[in-house]
CSV table of C-alpha atoms in Angstrom, one decimal:
chain,number,residue,atom,x,y,z
A,1,MET,CA,112.1,-27.9,-7.5
A,2,LEU,CA,113.4,-24.5,-9.0
A,3,VAL,CA,112.9,-25.8,-12.7
A,4,LEU,CA,109.1,-26.4,-11.7
A,5,ARG,CA,108.9,-23.0,-9.3
A,6,SER,CA,109.6,-21.8,-12.5
A,7,ALA,CA,107.5,-23.1,-15.1
A,8,LEU,CA,105.0,-22.5,-12.5
A,9,THR,CA,105.9,-19.0,-11.9
A,10,ARG,CA,105.0,-18.8,-15.9
A,11,VAL,CA,102.1,-20.9,-16.3
A,12,LEU,CA,100.1,-18.7,-13.6
A,13,ALA,CA,101.4,-15.3,-15.1
A,14,SER,CA,100.3,-16.0,-18.8
A,15,ARG,CA,97.3,-16.8,-17.0
A,16,THR,CA,97.0,-13.3,-15.4
A,17,LEU,CA,97.9,-11.6,-18.4
A,18,ALA,CA,95.1,-13.3,-20.8
A,19,PRO,CA,92.7,-11.0,-21.7
A,20,GLN,CA,89.0,-11.5,-20.1
A,21,VAL,CA,86.6,-12.3,-22.5
A,22,CYS,CA,83.4,-10.9,-22.0
A,23,SER,CA,79.8,-11.2,-23.1
A,24,SER,CA,77.0,-9.0,-23.6
A,25,PHE,CA,73.5,-8.7,-23.7
A,26,ALA,CA,73.2,-5.4,-25.2
A,27,THR,CA,71.7,-5.4,-28.3
A,28,GLY,CA,72.5,-2.3,-29.9
A,29,PRO,CA,72.5,0.9,-28.9
A,30,ARG,CA,71.4,1.9,-25.6
A,31,GLN,CA,67.8,3.7,-25.2
A,32,TYR,CA,69.3,6.3,-22.3
A,33,ASP,CA,66.0,8.9,-22.6
A,34,GLY,CA,63.3,6.7,-20.0
A,35,THR,CA,60.7,8.5,-22.3
A,36,PHE,CA,58.5,6.2,-24.5
A,37,TYR,CA,55.5,5.8,-26.5
A,38,GLU,CA,52.1,4.0,-26.3
A,39,PHE,CA,50.8,2.9,-29.2
A,40,ARG,CA,46.9,1.6,-28.2
A,41,THR,CA,44.8,0.5,-30.9
A,42,TYR,CA,40.5,-0.1,-30.2
A,43,TYR,CA,38.5,-2.5,-32.4
A,44,LEU,CA,35.1,-0.9,-32.4
A,45,LYS,CA,31.5,-2.4,-32.8
A,46,PRO,CA,30.3,-2.0,-36.1
A,47,SER,CA,28.4,1.2,-36.6
A,48,LYS,CA,29.9,2.0,-33.5
A,49,MET,CA,32.6,4.4,-34.8
A,50,ASN,CA,31.1,7.5,-35.3
A,51,GLU,CA,29.0,7.4,-31.6
A,52,PHE,CA,33.2,7.0,-30.4
A,53,LEU,CA,35.0,9.3,-32.1
A,54,GLU,CA,31.9,12.3,-31.3
A,55,ASN,CA,32.8,11.7,-27.5
A,56,PHE,CA,36.0,11.1,-27.6
A,57,LYS,CA,36.7,14.4,-29.3
A,58,LYS,CA,34.4,16.6,-26.8
A,59,ASN,CA,36.0,14.5,-23.6
A,60,ALA,CA,40.1,14.5,-25.7
A,61,HIS,CA,41.0,17.2,-22.6
A,62,LEU,CA,39.9,15.7,-19.6
A,63,ARG,CA,42.2,12.8,-20.9
A,64,THR,CA,44.9,14.6,-22.9
A,65,ALA,CA,45.4,17.5,-19.1
A,66,HIS,CA,46.6,13.5,-17.4
A,67,SER,CA,49.9,12.9,-20.2
A,68,GLU,CA,50.4,13.6,-23.7
A,69,LEU,CA,48.6,12.8,-26.7
A,70,VAL,CA,50.6,12.8,-30.0
A,71,GLY,CA,48.4,11.2,-32.4
A,72,PHE,CA,45.0,9.8,-32.9
A,73,TRP,CA,43.2,8.3,-36.1
A,74,SER,CA,41.2,5.6,-38.1
A,75,VAL,CA,42.4,3.5,-39.9
A,76,GLU,CA,41.5,3.3,-43.6
A,77,PHE,CA,42.5,0.0,-45.0
A,78,GLY,CA,45.4,-2.7,-43.6
A,79,GLY,CA,43.4,-5.1,-41.1
A,80,ARG,CA,40.1,-5.1,-39.4
A,81,MET,CA,37.9,-2.2,-39.6
A,82,ASN,CA,36.1,-0.1,-37.0
A,83,LYS,CA,39.5,0.3,-35.9
A,84,VAL,CA,41.9,3.3,-34.3
A,85,PHE,CA,44.8,4.3,-33.8
A,86,HIS,CA,46.6,6.3,-30.5
A,87,ILE,CA,49.9,7.5,-29.9
A,88,TRP,CA,50.3,8.4,-25.6
A,89,LYS,CA,54.0,9.8,-24.9
A,90,TYR,CA,55.2,9.1,-21.3
A,91,ASP,CA,58.3,10.6,-19.5
A,92,ASN,CA,59.1,7.0,-18.0
A,93,PHE,CA,57.0,3.9,-16.7
A,94,ALA,CA,57.0,5.9,-13.0
A,95,HIS,CA,55.0,8.5,-15.2
A,96,ARG,CA,52.7,6.1,-16.8
A,97,THR,CA,51.9,3.9,-13.3
A,98,GLU,CA,50.6,7.9,-11.7
A,99,VAL,CA,48.7,8.8,-15.0
A,100,ARG,CA,46.6,6.0,-14.6
A,101,LYS,CA,46.5,6.2,-10.9
A,102,ALA,CA,44.8,9.9,-11.4
A,103,LEU,CA,42.7,8.3,-14.3
A,104,ALA,CA,40.9,6.0,-12.1
A,105,LYS,CA,40.6,9.2,-9.5
A,106,ASP,CA,39.1,11.3,-12.4
A,107,LYS,CA,35.3,11.5,-11.8
A,108,GLU,CA,35.0,13.3,-14.6
A,109,TRP,CA,36.7,11.2,-17.2
A,110,GLN,CA,35.2,8.2,-16.3
A,111,GLU,CA,31.4,9.2,-16.3
A,112,GLN,CA,31.8,11.5,-19.1
A,113,PHE,CA,34.4,9.0,-21.3
A,114,LEU,CA,35.3,6.2,-20.0
A,115,ILE,CA,31.9,4.2,-18.6
A,116,PRO,CA,30.4,5.4,-22.2
A,117,ASN,CA,32.3,4.1,-24.5
A,118,LEU,CA,33.1,1.1,-22.9
A,119,ALA,CA,29.8,-0.1,-24.4
A,120,LEU,CA,31.3,1.1,-28.1
A,121,ILE,CA,34.2,-0.8,-27.8
A,122,ASP,CA,35.1,-4.6,-29.0
A,123,LYS,CA,39.0,-4.9,-28.2
A,124,GLN,CA,41.8,-2.8,-27.5
A,125,GLU,CA,45.8,-3.6,-27.8
A,126,SER,CA,48.4,-1.6,-26.6
A,127,GLU,CA,52.4,-1.9,-27.1
A,128,ILE,CA,55.6,-0.4,-24.9
A,129,THR,CA,57.9,1.1,-28.1
A,130,TYR,CA,60.7,3.1,-28.1
A,131,LEU,CA,62.1,5.7,-30.8
A,132,VAL,CA,65.3,4.4,-32.2
A,133,PRO,CA,68.8,6.0,-31.0
A,134,TRP,CA,68.9,8.6,-34.8
A,135,CYS,CA,65.5,9.2,-35.1
A,136,LYS,CA,62.9,11.5,-33.3
A,137,ILE,CA,59.5,12.9,-34.1
A,138,GLU,CA,58.7,15.7,-37.0
A,139,LYS,CA,56.1,16.9,-37.4
A,140,PRO,CA,54.2,17.2,-41.0
A,141,PRO,CA,54.1,20.5,-42.4
A,142,LYS,CA,50.7,20.4,-43.4
A,143,GLU,CA,47.5,18.0,-43.0
A,144,GLY,CA,47.8,14.5,-45.3
A,145,VAL,CA,47.7,11.1,-44.4
A,146,TYR,CA,49.6,8.7,-42.2
A,147,GLU,CA,51.2,5.2,-42.8
A,148,LEU,CA,52.1,3.2,-40.3
A,149,ALA,CA,54.0,0.0,-41.1
A,150,THR,CA,55.3,-2.5,-39.1
A,151,PHE,CA,58.3,-4.9,-39.4
A,152,GLN,CA,59.0,-7.8,-38.5
A,153,MET,CA,62.3,-8.4,-37.1
A,154,LYS,CA,65.1,-12.1,-37.5
A,155,PRO,CA,65.8,-12.0,-33.5
A,156,GLY,CA,69.2,-10.0,-32.4
A,157,GLY,CA,67.7,-6.6,-32.7
A,158,PRO,CA,68.8,-3.3,-33.9
A,159,ALA,CA,72.6,-5.2,-33.3
A,160,LEU,CA,71.8,-7.2,-36.1
A,161,TRP,CA,69.9,-5.6,-38.8
A,162,GLY,CA,69.9,-1.8,-37.1
A,163,ASP,CA,71.8,-0.2,-39.6
A,164,ALA,CA,70.5,-2.3,-42.6
A,165,PHE,CA,66.8,-0.7,-41.6
A,166,LYS,CA,68.6,2.9,-41.3
A,167,ARG,CA,70.2,2.5,-44.6
A,168,ALA,CA,66.3,2.0,-46.1
A,169,VAL,CA,64.2,4.2,-44.3
A,170,HIS,CA,66.9,7.1,-45.1
A,171,ALA,CA,66.5,6.0,-48.6
A,172,HIS,CA,63.0,6.7,-48.8
A,173,VAL,CA,63.7,9.9,-46.9
A,174,ASN,CA,66.6,12.0,-48.3
A,175,LEU,CA,65.0,10.7,-52.2
A,176,GLY,CA,61.9,12.5,-51.7
A,177,TYR,CA,59.5,10.1,-51.8
A,178,THR,CA,58.0,10.3,-48.6
A,179,LYS,CA,58.4,12.2,-45.0
A,180,LEU,CA,59.1,10.3,-42.4
A,181,VAL,CA,57.3,11.2,-38.8
A,182,GLY,CA,58.8,8.4,-36.6
A,183,VAL,CA,60.7,4.8,-36.2
A,184,PHE,CA,59.7,2.8,-33.1
A,185,HIS,CA,61.0,-0.1,-31.6
A,186,THR,CA,58.7,-2.3,-29.3
A,187,GLU,CA,59.8,-2.8,-25.7
A,188,TYR,CA,56.9,-4.5,-24.6
A,189,GLY,CA,54.3,-6.9,-26.9
A,190,ALA,CA,56.0,-8.2,-30.3
A,191,LEU,CA,59.9,-8.3,-30.0
A,192,ASN,CA,61.8,-7.5,-32.8
A,193,ARG,CA,59.4,-5.5,-34.0
A,194,VAL,CA,60.1,-1.7,-35.6
A,195,HIS,CA,57.1,1.3,-36.9
A,196,VAL,CA,57.8,3.3,-39.8
A,197,LEU,CA,55.1,6.4,-39.3
A,198,TRP,CA,54.8,8.4,-42.3
A,199,TRP,CA,53.4,10.6,-43.9
A,200,ASN,CA,51.7,11.8,-47.5
A,201,GLU,CA,49.8,14.6,-48.2
A,202,SER,CA,46.9,11.9,-50.2
A,203,ALA,CA,46.8,8.4,-50.5
A,204,ASP,CA,47.1,8.7,-54.2
A,205,SER,CA,50.7,10.9,-54.0
A,206,ARG,CA,51.7,8.1,-51.0
A,207,ALA,CA,51.0,5.8,-54.2
A,208,ALA,CA,53.1,7.4,-56.8
A,209,GLY,CA,55.7,7.9,-54.2
A,210,ARG,CA,56.0,4.3,-53.4
A,211,HIS,CA,55.9,3.6,-57.4
A,212,LYS,CA,58.4,6.0,-58.5
A,213,SER,CA,60.6,4.0,-55.6
A,214,HIS,CA,60.4,0.6,-56.5
A,215,GLU,CA,62.1,1.5,-59.9
A,216,ASP,CA,64.6,3.7,-58.1
A,217,PRO,CA,67.9,1.4,-57.7
A,218,ARG,CA,68.7,3.5,-55.2
A,219,VAL,CA,66.2,2.3,-52.6
A,220,VAL,CA,65.8,-1.2,-53.8
A,221,ALA,CA,69.7,-1.8,-53.5
A,222,ALA,CA,68.4,-0.2,-49.4
A,223,VAL,CA,65.5,-2.5,-49.0
A,224,ARG,CA,67.5,-5.0,-50.5
A,225,GLU,CA,70.2,-5.1,-48.0
A,226,SER,CA,67.4,-4.9,-44.9
A,227,VAL,CA,64.7,-8.2,-46.4
A,228,ASN,CA,67.7,-10.1,-45.5
A,229,TYR,CA,66.6,-9.3,-41.8
A,230,LEU,CA,62.9,-9.3,-42.4
A,231,VAL,CA,60.4,-11.6,-41.0
A,232,SER,CA,57.1,-10.1,-41.9
A,233,GLN,CA,55.7,-6.6,-42.7
A,234,GLN,CA,52.0,-5.4,-42.9
A,235,ASN,CA,50.7,-1.4,-43.2
A,236,MET,CA,47.7,0.3,-42.3
A,237,LEU,CA,46.4,4.1,-44.1
A,238,LEU,CA,45.7,6.0,-41.2
A,239,ILE,CA,43.1,8.8,-41.6
A,240,PRO,CA,43.5,12.0,-38.1
A,241,THR,CA,40.8,12.7,-36.7
A,242,SER,CA,39.9,16.1,-35.8
A,243,PHE,CA,41.3,16.4,-32.2
A,244,SER,CA,44.7,14.3,-33.1
A,245,PRO,CA,47.6,17.1,-32.5
A,246,LEU,CA,49.3,15.2,-35.3
A,247,LYS,CA,46.9,15.7,-38.5
């Protein structure tokens, strides 16, 4: 009996001292800041682009009185034509809810902009994104053109592909081939999607920088590593409107 008791004690002790294995659903650096960015894309009816932009320019102050507009662009190349893209900043989801409620009660906004423009819009899309933890929005030094490059990554989140993607982005920036405005990771929309917003002086300078970067072995090596986690990619050339904060 004494031998059995001693053996049982040793077994229980070993179970008590065994390391505890905990699983985690975290897929990368946590987003502690509640600030997020809403990407909105409006597809306008043919021949209605100028009318929509003029109306927005005239009434933009009514909308920006409620929340911050980061940038507003018309899409020059990439995908469907007659398209505008804009980014709005919110402190958190409660803030966005408050803004939407306030807009619903804003008669001036409703009558001067929303109702007249509804007939001009064919389709709307919205995505909620966070800035990646290693990036903040950088304002370009002067007016130019923008490129929104969208990358659909393999499932697994930044824990899987974050470091490789970061090295690829920094390779382009650190070697002077383009200027980075921001890197955004989708929270609502297509998951495992990353948007990179670039700035260049012109479409031609963008093309020249891209061609040079493709011949730089340092960039090629960094991009090749990130491509292992890539499913698909697409891009758009964006022209800032006269009322866009980002020019």
